[in-house]
CSV table of C-alpha atoms in Angstrom, one decimal:
chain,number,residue,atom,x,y,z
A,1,UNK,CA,34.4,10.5,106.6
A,2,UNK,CA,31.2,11.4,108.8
A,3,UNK,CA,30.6,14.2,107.3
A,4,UNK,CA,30.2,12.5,103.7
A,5,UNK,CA,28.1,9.9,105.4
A,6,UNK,CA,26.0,12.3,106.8
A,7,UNK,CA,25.6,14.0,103.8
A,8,UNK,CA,24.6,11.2,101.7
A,9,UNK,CA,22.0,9.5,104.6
A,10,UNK,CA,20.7,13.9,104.3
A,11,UNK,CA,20.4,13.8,100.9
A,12,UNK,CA,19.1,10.1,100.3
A,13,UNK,CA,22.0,9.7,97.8
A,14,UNK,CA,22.3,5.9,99.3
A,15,UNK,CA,19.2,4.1,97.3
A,16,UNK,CA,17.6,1.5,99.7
A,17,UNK,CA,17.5,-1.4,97.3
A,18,UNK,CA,21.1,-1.0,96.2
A,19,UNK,CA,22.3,0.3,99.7
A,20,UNK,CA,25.9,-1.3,101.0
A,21,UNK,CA,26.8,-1.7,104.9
A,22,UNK,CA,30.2,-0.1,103.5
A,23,UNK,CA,30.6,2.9,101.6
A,24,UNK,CA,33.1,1.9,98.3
A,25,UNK,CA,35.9,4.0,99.9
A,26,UNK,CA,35.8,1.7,103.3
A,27,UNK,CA,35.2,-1.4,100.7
A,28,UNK,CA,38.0,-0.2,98.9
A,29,UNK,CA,40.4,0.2,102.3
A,30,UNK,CA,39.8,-3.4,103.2
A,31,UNK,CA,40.4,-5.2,99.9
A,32,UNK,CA,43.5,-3.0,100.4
A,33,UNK,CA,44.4,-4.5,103.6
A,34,UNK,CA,44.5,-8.0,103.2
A,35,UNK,CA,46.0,-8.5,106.5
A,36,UNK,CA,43.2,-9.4,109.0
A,37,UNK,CA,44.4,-7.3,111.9
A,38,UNK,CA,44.9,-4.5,109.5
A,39,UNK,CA,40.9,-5.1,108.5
A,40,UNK,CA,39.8,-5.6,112.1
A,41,UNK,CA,41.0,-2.3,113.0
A,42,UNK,CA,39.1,-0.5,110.2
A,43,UNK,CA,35.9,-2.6,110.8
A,44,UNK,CA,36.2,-1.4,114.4
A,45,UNK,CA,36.4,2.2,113.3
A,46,UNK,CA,34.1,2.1,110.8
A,47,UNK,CA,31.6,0.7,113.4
A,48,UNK,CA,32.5,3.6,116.0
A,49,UNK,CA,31.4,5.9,112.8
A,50,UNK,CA,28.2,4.9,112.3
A,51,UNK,CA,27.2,4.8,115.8
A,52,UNK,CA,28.6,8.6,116.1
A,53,UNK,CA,26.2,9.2,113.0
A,54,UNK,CA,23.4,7.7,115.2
A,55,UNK,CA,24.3,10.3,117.8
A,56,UNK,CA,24.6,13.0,115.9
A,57,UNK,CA,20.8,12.3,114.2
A,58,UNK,CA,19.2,12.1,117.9
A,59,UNK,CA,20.8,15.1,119.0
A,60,UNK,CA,18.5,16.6,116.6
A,61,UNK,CA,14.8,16.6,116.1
A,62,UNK,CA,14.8,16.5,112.2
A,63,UNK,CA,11.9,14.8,110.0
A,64,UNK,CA,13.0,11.2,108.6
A,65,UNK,CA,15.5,10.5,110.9
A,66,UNK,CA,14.3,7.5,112.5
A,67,UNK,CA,14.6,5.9,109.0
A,68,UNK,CA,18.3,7.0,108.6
A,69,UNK,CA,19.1,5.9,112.2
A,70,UNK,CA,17.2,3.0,111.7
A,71,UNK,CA,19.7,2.5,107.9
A,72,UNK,CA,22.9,3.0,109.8
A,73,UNK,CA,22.2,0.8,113.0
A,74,UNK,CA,21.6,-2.1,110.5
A,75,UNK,CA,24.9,-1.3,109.0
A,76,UNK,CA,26.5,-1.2,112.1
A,77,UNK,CA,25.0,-4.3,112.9
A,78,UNK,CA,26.7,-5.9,109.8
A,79,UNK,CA,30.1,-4.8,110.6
A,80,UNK,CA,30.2,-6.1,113.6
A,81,UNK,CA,29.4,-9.6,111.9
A,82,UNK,CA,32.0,-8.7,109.8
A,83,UNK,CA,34.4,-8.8,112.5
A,84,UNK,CA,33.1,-11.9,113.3
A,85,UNK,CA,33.6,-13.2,110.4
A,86,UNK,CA,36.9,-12.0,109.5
A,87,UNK,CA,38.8,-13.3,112.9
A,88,UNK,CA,37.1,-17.0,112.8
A,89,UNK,CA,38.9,-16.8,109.0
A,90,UNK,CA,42.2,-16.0,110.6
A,91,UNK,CA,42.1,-18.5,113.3
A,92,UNK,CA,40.9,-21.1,111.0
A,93,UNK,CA,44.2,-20.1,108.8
A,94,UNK,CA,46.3,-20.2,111.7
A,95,UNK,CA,47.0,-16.5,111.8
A,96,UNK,CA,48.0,-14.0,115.0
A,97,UNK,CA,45.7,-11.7,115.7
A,98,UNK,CA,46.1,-11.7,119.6
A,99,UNK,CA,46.7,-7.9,119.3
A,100,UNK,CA,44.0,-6.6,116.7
A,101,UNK,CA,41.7,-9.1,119.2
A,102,UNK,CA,42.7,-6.6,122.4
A,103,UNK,CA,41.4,-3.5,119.7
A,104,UNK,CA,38.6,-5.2,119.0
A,105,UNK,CA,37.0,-6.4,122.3
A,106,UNK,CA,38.3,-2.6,123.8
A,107,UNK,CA,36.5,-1.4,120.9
A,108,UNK,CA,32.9,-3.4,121.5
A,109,UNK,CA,32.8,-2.6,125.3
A,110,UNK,CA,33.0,1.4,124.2
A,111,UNK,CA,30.0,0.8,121.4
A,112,UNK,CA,28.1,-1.4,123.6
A,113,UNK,CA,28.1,1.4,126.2
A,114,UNK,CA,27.0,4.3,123.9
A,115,UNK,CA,24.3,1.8,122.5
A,116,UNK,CA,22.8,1.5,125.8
A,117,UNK,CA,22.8,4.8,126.3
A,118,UNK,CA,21.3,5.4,123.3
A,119,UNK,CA,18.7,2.4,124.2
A,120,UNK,CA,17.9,4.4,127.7
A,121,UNK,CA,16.6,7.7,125.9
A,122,UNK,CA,12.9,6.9,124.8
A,123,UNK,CA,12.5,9.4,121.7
A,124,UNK,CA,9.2,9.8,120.2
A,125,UNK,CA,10.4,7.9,117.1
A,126,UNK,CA,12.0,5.0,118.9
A,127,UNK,CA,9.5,2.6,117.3
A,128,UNK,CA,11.1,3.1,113.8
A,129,UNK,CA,14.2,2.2,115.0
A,130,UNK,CA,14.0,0.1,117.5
A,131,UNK,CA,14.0,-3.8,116.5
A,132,UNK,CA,17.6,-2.5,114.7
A,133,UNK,CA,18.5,-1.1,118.2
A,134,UNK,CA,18.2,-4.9,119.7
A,135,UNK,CA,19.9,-6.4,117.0
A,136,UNK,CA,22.6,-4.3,117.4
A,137,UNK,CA,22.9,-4.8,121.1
A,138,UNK,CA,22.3,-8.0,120.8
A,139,UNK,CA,25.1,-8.6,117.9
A,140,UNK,CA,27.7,-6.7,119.8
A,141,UNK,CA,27.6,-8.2,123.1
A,142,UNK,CA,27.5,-11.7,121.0
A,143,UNK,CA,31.0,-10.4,119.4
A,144,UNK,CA,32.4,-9.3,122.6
A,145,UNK,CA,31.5,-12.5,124.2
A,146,UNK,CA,34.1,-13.7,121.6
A,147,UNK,CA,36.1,-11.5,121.2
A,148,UNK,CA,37.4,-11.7,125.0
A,149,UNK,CA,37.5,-15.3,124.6
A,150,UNK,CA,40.6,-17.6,124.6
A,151,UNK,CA,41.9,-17.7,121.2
A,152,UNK,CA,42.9,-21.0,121.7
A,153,UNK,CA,39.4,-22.3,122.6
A,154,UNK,CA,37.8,-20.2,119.9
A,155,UNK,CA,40.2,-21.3,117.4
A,156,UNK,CA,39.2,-25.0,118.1
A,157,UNK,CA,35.5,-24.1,118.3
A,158,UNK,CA,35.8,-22.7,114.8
A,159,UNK,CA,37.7,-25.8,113.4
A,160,UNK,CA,35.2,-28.1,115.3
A,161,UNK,CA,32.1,-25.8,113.3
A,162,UNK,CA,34.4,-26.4,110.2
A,163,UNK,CA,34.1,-29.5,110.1
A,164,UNK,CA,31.0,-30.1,110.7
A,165,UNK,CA,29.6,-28.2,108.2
A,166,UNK,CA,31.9,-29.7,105.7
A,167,UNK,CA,30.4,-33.5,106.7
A,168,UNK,CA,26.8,-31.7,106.6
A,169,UNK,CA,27.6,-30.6,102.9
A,170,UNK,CA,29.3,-34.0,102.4
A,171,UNK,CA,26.2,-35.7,103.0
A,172,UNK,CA,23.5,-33.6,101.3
A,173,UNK,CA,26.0,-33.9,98.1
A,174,UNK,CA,26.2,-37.9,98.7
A,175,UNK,CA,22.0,-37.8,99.0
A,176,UNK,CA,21.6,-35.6,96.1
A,177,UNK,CA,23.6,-37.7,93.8
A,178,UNK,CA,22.0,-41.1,95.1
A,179,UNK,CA,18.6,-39.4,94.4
A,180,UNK,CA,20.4,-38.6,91.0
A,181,UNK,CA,21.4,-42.1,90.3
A,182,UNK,CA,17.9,-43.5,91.3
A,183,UNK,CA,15.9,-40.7,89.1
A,184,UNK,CA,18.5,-41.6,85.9
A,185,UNK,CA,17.8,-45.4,86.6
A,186,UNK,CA,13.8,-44.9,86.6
A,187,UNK,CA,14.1,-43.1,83.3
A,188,UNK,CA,16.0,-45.4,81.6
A,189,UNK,CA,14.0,-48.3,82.7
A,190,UNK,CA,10.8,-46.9,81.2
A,191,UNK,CA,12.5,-46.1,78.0
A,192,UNK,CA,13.3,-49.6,78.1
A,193,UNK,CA,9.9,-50.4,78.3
A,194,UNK,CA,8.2,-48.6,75.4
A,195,UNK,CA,11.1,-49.8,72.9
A,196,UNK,CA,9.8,-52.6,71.1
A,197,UNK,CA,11.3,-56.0,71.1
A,198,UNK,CA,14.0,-56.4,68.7
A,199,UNK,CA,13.3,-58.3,65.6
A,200,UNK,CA,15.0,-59.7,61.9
A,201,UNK,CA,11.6,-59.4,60.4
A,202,UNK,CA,11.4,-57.1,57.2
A,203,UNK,CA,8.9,-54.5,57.2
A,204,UNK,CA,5.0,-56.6,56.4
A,205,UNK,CA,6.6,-59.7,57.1
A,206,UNK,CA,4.9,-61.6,60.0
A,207,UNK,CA,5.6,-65.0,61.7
A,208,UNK,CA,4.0,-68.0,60.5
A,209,UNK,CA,1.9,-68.8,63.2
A,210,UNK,CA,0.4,-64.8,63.0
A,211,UNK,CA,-0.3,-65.9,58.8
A,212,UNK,CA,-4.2,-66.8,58.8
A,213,UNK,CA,-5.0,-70.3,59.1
A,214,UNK,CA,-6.1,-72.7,55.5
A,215,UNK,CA,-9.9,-73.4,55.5
C-alpha cells in the first residue's frame, strides 16, 4: 500500500483539485466495514501510512517534495478527524468500542511522537509544509485528548452537542419560515392593493353622479 502511494504522490497521478484524503481502495475497505471498531482500526493504519510516506520523502532531498509532504500531512490531518468523527457516531448510537478506543489512543501517542520528531528537524523546505505540520499536531493531540477520555463522559458530551445543534437548527428553520410567512403576507397585501374595487357596472357604464351635470 506505500509503495502505490508513493508512486502516485512521484508521478502526480493524484490531481490537486480532484485529490481524496483516501485512496478508493481504503474508501472501498471502510464502506466494507460497517462496523466502527472495524473502521477505527483501518483509519488508524491508514494514518500511520501516510506519516511513514512523510518519512520516507525527508529521508531524501528530492525536488517537489515539500509539496507532496505538504499533500499527505493534510490527508493525515483528515483522517484523524475521521476518527473523530466516526467514534462520536458510535457513542451517539450507543455502540462498544471500548477496545478499538485502546487501538486508537495507542495509535495517536505513536504518531504524535514521530510528528514531533519530524517537527524538531528544520529542513530547508519546512516553510512549504509547515502550517500542515501544526495542524496535524494540533489535530492529533486534540483526538488523543479524546480518545483517552471516559467514554462515558464523552458519550454524554456528544449527546449534550447533539442536541444542541438540533435546537440551533430548530430555531433558524422556525425564523426562516416566520420570515417566510411575513414575505408571503407583504406580497399578497400589495396585490391587494393594485386590484381594483369590485364592481356590477358593464363595460362604459358609469354611476350617475360621475354622468355630467344638465345646464
Amino acid at each position: 500500500m506505500i509503495g502505490v502511494l508513493l508512486a502516485l504522490l512521484l508521478l502526480g497521478a493524484v490531481p490537486q483539485a480532484q485529490r481524496d484524503f483516501l485512496t478508493t481502495e481504503e474508501a472501498d475497505l471502510v464502506r466494507l466495514a460497517q462496523d466502527p471498531n472495524e473502521q477505527l482500526k483501518l483509519y488508524v493504519g491508514f494514518a500511520k501510512q501516510r506519516l511513514e510516506l512523510v518519512r520516507q520523502l525527508l529521508a531524501q532531498d528530492k525536488p517537489g517534495r515539500a509539496g507532496m509532504v505538504h499533500d499527505l500531512l493534510e490527508d493525515y490531518t483528515q483522517i484523524i478527524d475521521a476518527i473523530d468523527t466516526v467514534a462520536d457516531d458510535a457513542l451517539r448510537r450507543k455502540l462498544e468500542i471500548d477496545m478499538a478506543m485502546e487501538a486508537v489512543a495507542a495509535g495517536e501517542k505513536e504518531m504524535l511522537a514521530v510528528l514531533e520528531k519530524i517537527a524538531a528537524v528544520p529542513h530547508k523546505d519546512l516553510t512549504r509544509y509547515e502550517f500542515a505540520l501544526q495542524q496535524a499536531l494540533e489535530t492529533t493531540r486534540d483526538s488523543l485528548e479524546l480518545s483517552e477520555e471516559d467514554l462515558g463522559k464523552r458519550s454524554a458530551a456528544v449527546a449534550e452537542r447533539e442536541q444542541r445543534e438540533k435546537k440551533q437548527i430548530e430555531s433558524m428553520m422556525q425564523t426562516k419560515d416566520l420570515e417566510e410567512k411575513r414575505a408571503a403576507e407583504k406580497k399578497a397585501a400589495e396585490e391587494q392593493q393594485k386590484k381594483k374595487p369590485p364592481t356590477l357596472l358593464r363595460k362604459g357604464e358609469t354611476l350617475k353622479k360621475d354622468l355630467p351635470k344638465k345646464k
